[in-house]
PDB file of C-alpha atoms and ligand atoms in Angstrom:
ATOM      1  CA  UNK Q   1      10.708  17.564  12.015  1.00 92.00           C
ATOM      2  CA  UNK Q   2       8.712  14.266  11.440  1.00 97.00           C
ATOM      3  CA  UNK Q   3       9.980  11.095  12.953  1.00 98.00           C
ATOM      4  CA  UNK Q   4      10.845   9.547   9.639  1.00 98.00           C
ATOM      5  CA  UNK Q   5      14.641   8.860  10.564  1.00 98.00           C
ATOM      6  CA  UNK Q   6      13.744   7.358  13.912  1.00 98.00           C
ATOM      7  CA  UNK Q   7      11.396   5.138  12.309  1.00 98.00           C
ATOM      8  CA  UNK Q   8      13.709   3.999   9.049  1.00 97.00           C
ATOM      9  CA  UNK Q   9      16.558   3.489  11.011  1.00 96.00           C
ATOM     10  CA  UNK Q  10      14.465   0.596  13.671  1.00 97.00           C
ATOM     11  CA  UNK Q  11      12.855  -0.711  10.862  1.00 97.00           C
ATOM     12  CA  UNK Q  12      16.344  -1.401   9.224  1.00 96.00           C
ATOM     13  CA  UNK Q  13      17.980  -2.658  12.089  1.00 95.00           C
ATOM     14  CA  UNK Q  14      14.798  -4.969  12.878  1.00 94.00           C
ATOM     15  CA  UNK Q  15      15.388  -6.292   9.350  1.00 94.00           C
ATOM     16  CA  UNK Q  16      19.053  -6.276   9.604  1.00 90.00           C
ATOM     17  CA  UNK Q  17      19.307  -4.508   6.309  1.00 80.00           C
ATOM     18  CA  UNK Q  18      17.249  -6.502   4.074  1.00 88.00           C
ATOM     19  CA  UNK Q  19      15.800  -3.513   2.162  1.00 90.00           C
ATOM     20  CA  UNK Q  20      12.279  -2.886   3.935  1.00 97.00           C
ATOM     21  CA  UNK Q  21      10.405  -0.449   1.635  1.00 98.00           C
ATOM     22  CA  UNK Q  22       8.802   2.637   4.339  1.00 98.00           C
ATOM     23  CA  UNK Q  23       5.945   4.118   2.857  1.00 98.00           C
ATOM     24  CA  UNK Q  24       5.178   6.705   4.805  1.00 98.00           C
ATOM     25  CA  UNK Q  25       1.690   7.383   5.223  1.00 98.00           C
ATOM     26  CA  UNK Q  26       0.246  11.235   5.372  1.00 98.00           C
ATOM     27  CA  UNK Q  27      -3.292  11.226   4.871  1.00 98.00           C
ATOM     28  CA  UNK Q  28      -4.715  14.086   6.796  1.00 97.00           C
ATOM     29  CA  UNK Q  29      -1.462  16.003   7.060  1.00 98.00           C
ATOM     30  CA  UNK Q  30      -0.548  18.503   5.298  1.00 97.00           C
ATOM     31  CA  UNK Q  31       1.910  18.946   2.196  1.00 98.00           C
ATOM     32  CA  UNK Q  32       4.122  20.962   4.452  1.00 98.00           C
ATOM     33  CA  UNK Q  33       4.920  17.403   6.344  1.00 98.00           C
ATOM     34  CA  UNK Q  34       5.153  15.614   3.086  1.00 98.00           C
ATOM     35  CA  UNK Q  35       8.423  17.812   2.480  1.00 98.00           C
ATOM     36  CA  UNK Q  36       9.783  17.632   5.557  1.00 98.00           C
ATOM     37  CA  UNK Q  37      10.081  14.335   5.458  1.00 98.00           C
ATOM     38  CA  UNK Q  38      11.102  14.293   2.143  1.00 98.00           C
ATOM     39  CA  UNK Q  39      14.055  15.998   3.284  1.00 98.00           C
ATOM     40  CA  UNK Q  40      14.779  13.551   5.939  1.00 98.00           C
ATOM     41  CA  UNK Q  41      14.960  10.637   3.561  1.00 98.00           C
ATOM     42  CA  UNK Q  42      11.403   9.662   3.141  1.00 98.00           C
ATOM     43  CA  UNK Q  43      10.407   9.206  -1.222  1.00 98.00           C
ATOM     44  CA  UNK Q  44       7.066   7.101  -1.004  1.00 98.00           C
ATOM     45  CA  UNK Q  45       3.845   8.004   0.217  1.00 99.00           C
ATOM     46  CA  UNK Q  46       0.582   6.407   1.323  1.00 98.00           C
ATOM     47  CA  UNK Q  47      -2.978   8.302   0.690  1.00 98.00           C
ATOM     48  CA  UNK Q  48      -6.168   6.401   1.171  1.00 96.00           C
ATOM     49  CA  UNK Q  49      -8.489   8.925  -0.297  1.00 98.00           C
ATOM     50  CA  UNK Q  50      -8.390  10.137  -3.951  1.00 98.00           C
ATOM     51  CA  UNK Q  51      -9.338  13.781  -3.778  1.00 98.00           C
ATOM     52  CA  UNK Q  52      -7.154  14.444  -0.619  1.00 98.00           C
ATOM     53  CA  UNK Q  53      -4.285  12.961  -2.630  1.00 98.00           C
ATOM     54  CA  UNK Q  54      -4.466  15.222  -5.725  1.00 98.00           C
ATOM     55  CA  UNK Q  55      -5.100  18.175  -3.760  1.00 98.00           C
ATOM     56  CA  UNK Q  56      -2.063  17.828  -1.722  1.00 98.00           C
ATOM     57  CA  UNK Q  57       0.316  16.562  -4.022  1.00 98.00           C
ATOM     58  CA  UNK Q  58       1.389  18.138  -7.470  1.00 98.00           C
ATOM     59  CA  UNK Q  59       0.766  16.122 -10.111  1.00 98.00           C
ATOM     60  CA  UNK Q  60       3.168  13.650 -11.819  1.00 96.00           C
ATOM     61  CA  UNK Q  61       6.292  14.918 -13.184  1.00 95.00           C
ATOM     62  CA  UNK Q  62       6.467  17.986 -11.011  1.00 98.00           C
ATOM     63  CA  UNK Q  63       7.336  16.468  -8.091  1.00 98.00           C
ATOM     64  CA  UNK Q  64      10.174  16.739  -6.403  1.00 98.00           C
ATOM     65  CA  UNK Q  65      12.891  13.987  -7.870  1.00 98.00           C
ATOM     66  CA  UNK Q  66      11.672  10.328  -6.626  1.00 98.00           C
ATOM     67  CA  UNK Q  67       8.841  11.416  -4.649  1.00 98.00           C
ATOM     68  CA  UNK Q  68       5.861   9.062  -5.282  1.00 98.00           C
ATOM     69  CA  UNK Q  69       2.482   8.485  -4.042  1.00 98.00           C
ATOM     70  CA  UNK Q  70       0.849   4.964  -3.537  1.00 98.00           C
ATOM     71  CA  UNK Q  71      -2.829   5.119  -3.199  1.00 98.00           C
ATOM     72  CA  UNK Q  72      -3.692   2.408   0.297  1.00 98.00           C
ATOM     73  CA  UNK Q  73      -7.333   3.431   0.513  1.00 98.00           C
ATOM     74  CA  UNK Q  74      -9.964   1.887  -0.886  1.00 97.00           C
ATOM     75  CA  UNK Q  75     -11.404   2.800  -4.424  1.00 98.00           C
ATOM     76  CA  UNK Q  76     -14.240   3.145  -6.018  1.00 97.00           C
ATOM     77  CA  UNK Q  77     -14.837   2.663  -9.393  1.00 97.00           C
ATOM     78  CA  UNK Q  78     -16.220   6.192 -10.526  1.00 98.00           C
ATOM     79  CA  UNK Q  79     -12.711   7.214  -9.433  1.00 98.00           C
ATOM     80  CA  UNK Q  80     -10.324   5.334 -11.151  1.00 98.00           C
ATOM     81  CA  UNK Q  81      -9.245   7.394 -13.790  1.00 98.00           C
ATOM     82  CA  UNK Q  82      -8.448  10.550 -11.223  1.00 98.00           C
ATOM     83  CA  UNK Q  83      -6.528   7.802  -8.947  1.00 98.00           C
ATOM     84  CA  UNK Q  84      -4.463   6.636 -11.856  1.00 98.00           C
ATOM     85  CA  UNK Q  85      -3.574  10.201 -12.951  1.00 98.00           C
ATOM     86  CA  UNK Q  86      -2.064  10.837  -9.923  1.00 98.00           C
ATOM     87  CA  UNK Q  87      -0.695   7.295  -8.113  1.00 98.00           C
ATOM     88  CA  UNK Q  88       2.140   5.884  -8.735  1.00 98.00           C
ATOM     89  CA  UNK Q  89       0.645   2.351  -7.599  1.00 98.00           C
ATOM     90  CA  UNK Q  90      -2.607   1.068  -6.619  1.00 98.00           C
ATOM     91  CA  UNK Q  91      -1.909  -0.893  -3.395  1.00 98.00           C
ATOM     92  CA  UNK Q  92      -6.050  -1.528  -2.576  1.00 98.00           C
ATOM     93  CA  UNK Q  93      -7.399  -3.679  -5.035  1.00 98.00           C
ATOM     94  CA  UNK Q  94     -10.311  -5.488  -3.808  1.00 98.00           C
ATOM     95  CA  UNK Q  95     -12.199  -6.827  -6.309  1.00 98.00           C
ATOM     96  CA  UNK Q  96     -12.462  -8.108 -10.092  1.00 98.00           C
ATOM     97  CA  UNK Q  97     -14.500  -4.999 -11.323  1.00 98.00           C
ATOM     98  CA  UNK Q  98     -12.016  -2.781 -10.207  1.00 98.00           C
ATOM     99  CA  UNK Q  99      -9.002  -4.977 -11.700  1.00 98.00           C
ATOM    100  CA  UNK Q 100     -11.598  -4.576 -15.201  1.00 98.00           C
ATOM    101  CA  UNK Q 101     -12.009  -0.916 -15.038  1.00 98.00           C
ATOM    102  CA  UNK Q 102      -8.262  -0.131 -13.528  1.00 98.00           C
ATOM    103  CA  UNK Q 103      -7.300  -1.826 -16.900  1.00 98.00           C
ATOM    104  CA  UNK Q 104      -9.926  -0.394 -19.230  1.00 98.00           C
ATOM    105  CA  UNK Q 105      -8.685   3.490 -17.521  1.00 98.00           C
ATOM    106  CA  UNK Q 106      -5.254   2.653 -17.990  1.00 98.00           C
ATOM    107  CA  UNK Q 107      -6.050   1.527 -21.752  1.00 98.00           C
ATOM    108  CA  UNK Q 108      -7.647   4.816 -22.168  1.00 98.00           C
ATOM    109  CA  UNK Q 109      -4.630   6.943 -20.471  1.00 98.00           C
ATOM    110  CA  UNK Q 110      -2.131   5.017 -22.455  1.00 98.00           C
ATOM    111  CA  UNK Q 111       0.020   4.056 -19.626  1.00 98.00           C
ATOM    112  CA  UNK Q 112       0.452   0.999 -17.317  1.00 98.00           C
ATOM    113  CA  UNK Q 113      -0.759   0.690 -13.028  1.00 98.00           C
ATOM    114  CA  UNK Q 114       1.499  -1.192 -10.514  1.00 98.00           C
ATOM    115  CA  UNK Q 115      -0.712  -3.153  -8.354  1.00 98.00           C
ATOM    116  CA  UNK Q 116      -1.362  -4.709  -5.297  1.00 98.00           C
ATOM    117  CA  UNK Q 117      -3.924  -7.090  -4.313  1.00 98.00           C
ATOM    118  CA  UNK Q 118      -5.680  -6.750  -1.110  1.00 98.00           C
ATOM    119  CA  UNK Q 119      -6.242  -9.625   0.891  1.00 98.00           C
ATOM    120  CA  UNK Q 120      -8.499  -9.583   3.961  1.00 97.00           C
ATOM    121  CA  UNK Q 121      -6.525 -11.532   6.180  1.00 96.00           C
ATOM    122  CA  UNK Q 122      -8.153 -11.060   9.732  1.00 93.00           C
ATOM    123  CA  UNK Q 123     -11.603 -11.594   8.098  1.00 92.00           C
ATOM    124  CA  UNK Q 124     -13.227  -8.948  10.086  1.00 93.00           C
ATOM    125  CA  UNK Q 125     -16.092  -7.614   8.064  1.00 91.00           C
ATOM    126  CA  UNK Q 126     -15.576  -4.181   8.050  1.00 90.00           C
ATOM    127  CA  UNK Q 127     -12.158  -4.770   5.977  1.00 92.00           C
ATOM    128  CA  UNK Q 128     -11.953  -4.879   2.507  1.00 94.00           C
ATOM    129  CA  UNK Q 129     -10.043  -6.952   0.693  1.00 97.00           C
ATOM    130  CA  UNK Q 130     -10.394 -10.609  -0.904  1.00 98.00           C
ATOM    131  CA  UNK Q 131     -11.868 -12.873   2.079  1.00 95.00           C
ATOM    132  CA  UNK Q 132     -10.638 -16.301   0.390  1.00 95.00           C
ATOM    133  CA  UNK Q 133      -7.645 -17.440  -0.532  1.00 95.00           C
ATOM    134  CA  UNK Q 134      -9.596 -19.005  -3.602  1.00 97.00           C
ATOM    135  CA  UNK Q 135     -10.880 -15.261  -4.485  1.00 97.00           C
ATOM    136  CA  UNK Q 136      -7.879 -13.738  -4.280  1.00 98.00           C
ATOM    137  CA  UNK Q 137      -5.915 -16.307  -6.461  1.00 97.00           C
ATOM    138  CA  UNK Q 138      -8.709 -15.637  -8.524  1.00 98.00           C
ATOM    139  CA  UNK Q 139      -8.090 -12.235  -9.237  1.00 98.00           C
ATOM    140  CA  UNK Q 140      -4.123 -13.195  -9.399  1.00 98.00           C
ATOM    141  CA  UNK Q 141      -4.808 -15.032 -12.262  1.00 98.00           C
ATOM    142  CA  UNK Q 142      -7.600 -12.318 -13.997  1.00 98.00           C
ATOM    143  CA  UNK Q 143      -5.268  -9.301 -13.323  1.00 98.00           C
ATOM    144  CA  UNK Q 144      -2.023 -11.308 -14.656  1.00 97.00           C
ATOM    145  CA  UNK Q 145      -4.496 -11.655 -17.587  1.00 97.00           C
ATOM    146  CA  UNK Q 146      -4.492  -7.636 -18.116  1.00 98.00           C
ATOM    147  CA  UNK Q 147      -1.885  -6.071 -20.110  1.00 98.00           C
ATOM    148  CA  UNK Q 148      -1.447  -2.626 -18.542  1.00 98.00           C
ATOM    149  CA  UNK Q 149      -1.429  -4.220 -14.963  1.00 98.00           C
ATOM    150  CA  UNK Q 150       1.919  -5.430 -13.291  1.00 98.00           C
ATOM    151  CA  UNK Q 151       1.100  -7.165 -10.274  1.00 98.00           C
ATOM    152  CA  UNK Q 152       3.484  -6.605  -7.546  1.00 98.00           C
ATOM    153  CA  UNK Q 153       2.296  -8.334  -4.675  1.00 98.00           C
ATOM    154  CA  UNK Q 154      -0.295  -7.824  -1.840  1.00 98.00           C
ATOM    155  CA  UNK Q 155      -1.588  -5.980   0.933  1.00 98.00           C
ATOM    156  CA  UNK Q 156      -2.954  -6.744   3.882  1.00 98.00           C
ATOM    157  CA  UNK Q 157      -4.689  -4.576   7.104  1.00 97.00           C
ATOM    158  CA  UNK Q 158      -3.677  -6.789  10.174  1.00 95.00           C
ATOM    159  CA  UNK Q 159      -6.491  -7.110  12.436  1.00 94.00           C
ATOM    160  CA  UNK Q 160      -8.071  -4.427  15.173  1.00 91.00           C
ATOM    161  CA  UNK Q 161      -6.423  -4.259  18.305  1.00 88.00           C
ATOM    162  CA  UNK Q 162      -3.204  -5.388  19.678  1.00 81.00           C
ATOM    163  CA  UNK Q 163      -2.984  -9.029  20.371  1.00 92.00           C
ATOM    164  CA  UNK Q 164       0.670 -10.502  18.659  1.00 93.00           C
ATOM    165  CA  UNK Q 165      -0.956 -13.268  18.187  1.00 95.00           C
ATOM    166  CA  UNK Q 166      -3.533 -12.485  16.136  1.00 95.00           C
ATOM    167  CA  UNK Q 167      -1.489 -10.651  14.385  1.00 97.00           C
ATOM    168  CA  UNK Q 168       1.175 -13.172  13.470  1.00 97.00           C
ATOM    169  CA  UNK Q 169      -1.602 -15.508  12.927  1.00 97.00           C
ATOM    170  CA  UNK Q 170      -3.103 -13.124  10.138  1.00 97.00           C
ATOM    171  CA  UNK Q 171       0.117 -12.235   8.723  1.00 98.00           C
ATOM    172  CA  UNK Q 172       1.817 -15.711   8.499  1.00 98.00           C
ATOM    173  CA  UNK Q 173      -1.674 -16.732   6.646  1.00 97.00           C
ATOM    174  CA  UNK Q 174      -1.133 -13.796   4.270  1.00 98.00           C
ATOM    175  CA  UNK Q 175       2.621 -14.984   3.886  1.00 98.00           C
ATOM    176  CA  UNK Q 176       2.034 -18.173   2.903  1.00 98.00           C
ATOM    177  CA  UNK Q 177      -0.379 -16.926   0.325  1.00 98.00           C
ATOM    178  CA  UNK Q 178       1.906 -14.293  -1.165  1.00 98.00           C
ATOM    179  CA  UNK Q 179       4.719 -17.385  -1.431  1.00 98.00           C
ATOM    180  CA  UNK Q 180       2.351 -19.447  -3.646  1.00 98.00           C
ATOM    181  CA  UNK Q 181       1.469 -16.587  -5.503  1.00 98.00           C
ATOM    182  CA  UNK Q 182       4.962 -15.947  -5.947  1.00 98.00           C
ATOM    183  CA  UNK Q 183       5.934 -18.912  -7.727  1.00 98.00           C
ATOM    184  CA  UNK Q 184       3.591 -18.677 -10.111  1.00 98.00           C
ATOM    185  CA  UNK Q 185       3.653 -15.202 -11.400  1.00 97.00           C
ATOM    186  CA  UNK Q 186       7.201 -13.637 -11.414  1.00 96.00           C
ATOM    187  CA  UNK Q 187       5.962 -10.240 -11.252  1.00 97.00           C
ATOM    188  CA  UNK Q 188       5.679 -10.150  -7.574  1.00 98.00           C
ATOM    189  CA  UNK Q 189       7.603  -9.289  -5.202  1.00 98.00           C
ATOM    190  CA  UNK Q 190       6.213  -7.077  -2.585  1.00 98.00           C
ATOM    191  CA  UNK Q 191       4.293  -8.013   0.542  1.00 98.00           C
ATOM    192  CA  UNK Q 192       2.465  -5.158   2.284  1.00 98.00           C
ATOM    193  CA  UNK Q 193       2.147  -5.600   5.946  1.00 98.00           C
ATOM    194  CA  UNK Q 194       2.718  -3.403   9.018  1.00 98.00           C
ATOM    195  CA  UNK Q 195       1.587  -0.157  10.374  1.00 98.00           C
ATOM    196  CA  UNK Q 196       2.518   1.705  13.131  1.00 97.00           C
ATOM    197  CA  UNK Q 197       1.400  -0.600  16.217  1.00 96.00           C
ATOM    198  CA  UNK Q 198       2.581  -3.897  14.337  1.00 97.00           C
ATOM    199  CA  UNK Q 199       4.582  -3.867  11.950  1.00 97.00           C
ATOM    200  CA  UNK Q 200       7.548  -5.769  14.148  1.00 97.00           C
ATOM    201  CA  UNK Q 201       5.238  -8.500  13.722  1.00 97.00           C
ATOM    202  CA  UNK Q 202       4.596  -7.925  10.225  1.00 98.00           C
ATOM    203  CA  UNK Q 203       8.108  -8.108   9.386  1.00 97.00           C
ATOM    204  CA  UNK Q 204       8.912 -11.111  11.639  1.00 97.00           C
ATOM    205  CA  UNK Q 205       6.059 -12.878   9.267  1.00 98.00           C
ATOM    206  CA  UNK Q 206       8.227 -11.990   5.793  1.00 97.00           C
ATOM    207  CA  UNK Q 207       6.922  -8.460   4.864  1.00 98.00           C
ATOM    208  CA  UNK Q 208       9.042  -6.414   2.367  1.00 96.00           C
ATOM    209  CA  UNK Q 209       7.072  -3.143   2.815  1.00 98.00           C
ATOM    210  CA  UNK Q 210       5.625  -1.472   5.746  1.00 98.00           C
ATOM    211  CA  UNK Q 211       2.450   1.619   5.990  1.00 98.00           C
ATOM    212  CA  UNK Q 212       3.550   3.732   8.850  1.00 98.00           C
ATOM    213  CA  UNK Q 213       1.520   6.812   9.247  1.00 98.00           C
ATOM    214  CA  UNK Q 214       0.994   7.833  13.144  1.00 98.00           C
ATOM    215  CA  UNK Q 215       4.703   6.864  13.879  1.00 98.00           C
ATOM    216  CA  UNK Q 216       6.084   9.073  11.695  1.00 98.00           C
ATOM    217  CA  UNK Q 217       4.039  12.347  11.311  1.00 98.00           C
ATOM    218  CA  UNK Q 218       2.016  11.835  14.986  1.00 97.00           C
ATOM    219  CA  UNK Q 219      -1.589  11.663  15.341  1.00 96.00           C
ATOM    220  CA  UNK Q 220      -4.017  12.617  13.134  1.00 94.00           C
ATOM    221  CA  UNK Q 221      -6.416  15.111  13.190  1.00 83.00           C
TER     222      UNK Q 221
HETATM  223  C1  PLP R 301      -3.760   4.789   7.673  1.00 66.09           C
HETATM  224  C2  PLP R 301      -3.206   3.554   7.075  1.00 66.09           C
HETATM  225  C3  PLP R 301      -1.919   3.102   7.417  1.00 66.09           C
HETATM  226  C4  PLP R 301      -1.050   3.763   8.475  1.00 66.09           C
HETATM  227  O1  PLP R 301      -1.581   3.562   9.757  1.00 66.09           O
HETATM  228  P1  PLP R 301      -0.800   4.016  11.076  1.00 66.09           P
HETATM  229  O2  PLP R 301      -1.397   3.184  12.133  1.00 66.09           O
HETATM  230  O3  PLP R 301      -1.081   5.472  11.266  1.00 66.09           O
HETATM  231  O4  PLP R 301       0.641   3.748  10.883  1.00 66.09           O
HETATM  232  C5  PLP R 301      -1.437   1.980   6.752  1.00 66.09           C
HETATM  233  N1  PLP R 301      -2.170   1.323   5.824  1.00 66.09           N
HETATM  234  C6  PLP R 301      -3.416   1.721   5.476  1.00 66.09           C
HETATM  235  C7  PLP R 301      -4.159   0.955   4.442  1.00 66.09           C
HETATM  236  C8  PLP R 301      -3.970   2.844   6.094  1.00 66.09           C
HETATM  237  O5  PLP R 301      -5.215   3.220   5.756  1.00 66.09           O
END
């Protein structure tokens, strides 16, 4: 048993039904929890780290039906082409060479990345991410510019720690970004915010899709 249920059906009362998308985060459990979950409902998954992600789950198109796996962690460039053999969506973009090379691997592979942009919204400096609003409308406009990218959206980490109102303040900013972005470029329409210890507040602040690892599968190792 993994708490998946438990934590779908708050997050779905929270949003009074507006369709939250759960991705339910496993890295550094094991494939057995993947599938028990899977069972309870769960179909999207979160891995931050490239190898542990193809070593745990089989590759696509021999997965069980609608199971998919969304890469959250960040990426280095040496390993795009394994990441986009096995993710169904890069949700960690975090800079213009990676947009370039994500684009000139998917050229290669003949097939076409979902991604999201990550935006660095509590401006600590041991988060990734796009630090400005200017750079990451930047790369908005550079990756709308690539023709195997589809931009969904973006991602943001909320800060360290558990003040609300740092929180709020770091997701409303990243909010208010995503809506101008929005307007412009039609493909988007996902904002990633929320893990386990916030993502009430993330969802109070307009987020369509929420990370929740610990909550669901327990600690990890
Ligand atoms: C690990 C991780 C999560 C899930 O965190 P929990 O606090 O365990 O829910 C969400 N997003 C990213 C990018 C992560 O690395």
């Amino acid at each position: 048993m993994t708490e998946y249920k438990k934590v779908f059906d708050e997050i779905s009362e929270v949003s009074g039904g507006k369709g939250v998308v759960l991705v339910a985060v496993s890295k550094f459990h094991p494939y057995e929890m993947v599938e028990e979950a899977y069972r309870e409902g769960a179909r999207i998954f979160g891995e931050n780290r490239v190898q542990e992600m193809r070593e745990k789950f089989p590759p696509k198109g021999e997965r069980p039906e609608g199971m998919k796996v969304y890469l959250i962690g960040q990426l280095q460039r040496n390993k795009v082409k394994k990441a986009l053999e096995w993710a169904d969506r890069i949700e960690s973009v975090d800079s213009i060479p990676l947009i370039d090379k994500i684009e000139e691997s998917c050229e290669a592979l003949g097939i076409d990345m979902e991604i999201l942009l990550e935006f660095n919204s509590s401006g600590e400096a041991q988060k990734s991410g796009f630090s400005s609003e200017d750079d990451l409308m930047q790369a908005a406009e550079h990756a709308a510019g690539c023709s195997h990218l589809i931009v969904k959206g973006i991602m943001t980490i909320g800060p360290l720690g558990s003040d609300e109102e740092k929180n709020r303040r770091a997701f409303k900013r990243t909010k208010d970004l995503y809506d101008k972005l929005a307007v412009i470029y039609p493909s988007f329409s996902v904002l990633s915010m929320g893990m386990s210890g916030d993502w009430r507040t993330a969802l109070e602040c307009g987020s369509d899709e929420v990370r929740i690892g610990t909550a669901i599968f327990g600690e990890r190792a």
